[in-house]
XYZ file of C-alpha atoms in Angstrom:
87
model
C 41.174 115.590 76.349
C 44.288 117.756 76.547
C 46.468 114.809 77.491
C 45.163 112.820 74.509
C 45.977 115.696 72.174
C 49.472 116.054 73.616
C 50.139 112.319 73.342
C 49.072 112.469 69.681
C 51.267 115.518 69.108
C 54.265 113.788 70.666
C 53.624 110.588 68.703
C 54.045 112.631 65.535
C 56.821 114.977 66.637
C 59.230 112.610 68.442
C 60.073 110.639 65.274
C 60.503 113.917 63.389
C 63.081 115.056 65.951
C 65.377 112.308 64.685
C 65.624 114.135 61.345
C 67.516 117.041 62.968
C 65.523 119.648 61.100
C 65.735 123.272 62.247
C 62.979 123.881 64.748
C 60.650 126.851 64.293
C 59.572 128.995 67.258
C 56.205 127.211 67.376
C 57.849 123.846 68.009
C 60.105 125.344 70.680
C 57.031 126.763 72.393
C 55.130 123.495 72.100
C 58.009 121.555 73.638
C 57.766 123.828 76.701
C 53.978 123.427 76.850
C 54.279 119.633 76.702
C 57.101 119.544 79.252
C 55.242 121.723 81.759
C 51.922 119.905 81.231
C 53.374 116.474 82.046
C 55.307 117.864 85.013
C 52.121 119.343 86.484
C 50.285 116.101 85.682
C 52.656 114.236 88.012
C 51.641 116.528 90.870
C 47.927 116.089 90.112
C 48.343 112.303 89.962
C 49.017 112.254 93.704
C 45.371 113.223 94.271
C 43.577 110.858 91.872
C 41.156 108.572 93.688
C 40.973 104.871 92.914
C 38.650 101.921 93.416
C 39.596 99.657 96.277
C 40.218 96.035 95.382
C 37.738 94.730 97.929
C 34.317 93.470 96.839
C 32.546 96.673 97.904
C 34.052 98.656 95.033
C 34.302 101.798 97.153
C 36.404 104.734 96.028
C 39.485 105.680 98.035
C 39.602 109.478 98.197
C 41.994 110.169 101.068
C 44.905 111.997 99.474
C 47.495 110.219 101.625
C 46.289 106.801 100.479
C 46.076 107.999 96.870
C 49.606 109.427 97.028
C 51.034 106.229 98.502
C 49.349 104.139 95.811
C 50.667 106.434 93.074
C 54.188 106.231 94.499
C 53.957 102.422 94.448
C 52.587 102.180 90.912
C 53.166 104.861 88.258
C 55.327 107.496 89.935
C 58.732 106.099 88.886
C 57.805 105.543 85.198
C 56.153 108.984 85.042
C 59.157 110.635 86.659
C 61.592 108.918 84.297
C 59.642 109.952 81.205
C 59.261 113.577 82.300
C 62.914 113.737 83.386
C 63.981 112.753 79.877
C 62.024 115.760 78.567
C 63.861 118.119 80.927
C 67.335 116.878 79.939
C-alpha cells in the first residue's frame, strides 16, 4: 500500500520538478522519505520468497536462494533507480 502511494506521489512530482519551482519544506521532507523508503525496499527484496518454476508450484523461502534470484533479476534496475535519487 505504501509503495503504491509513493509511486503515485512520484508520478505527479517528478514532472513538476522540471518546472524548477522553489520547493517547500514539505517537498524536501517527502523527497527524503521516498529516498529512504526505496533504499530500505532494496534490502527487504533480498528476502522475498518466490514460486519455483517447476510443476509443483512450491515456494522458495531460503533467503540465500531468494537473494541470488533477486540479484539475477531486479537488483541492478532497482539499484540504478535508487542511485539516481541519491545523486
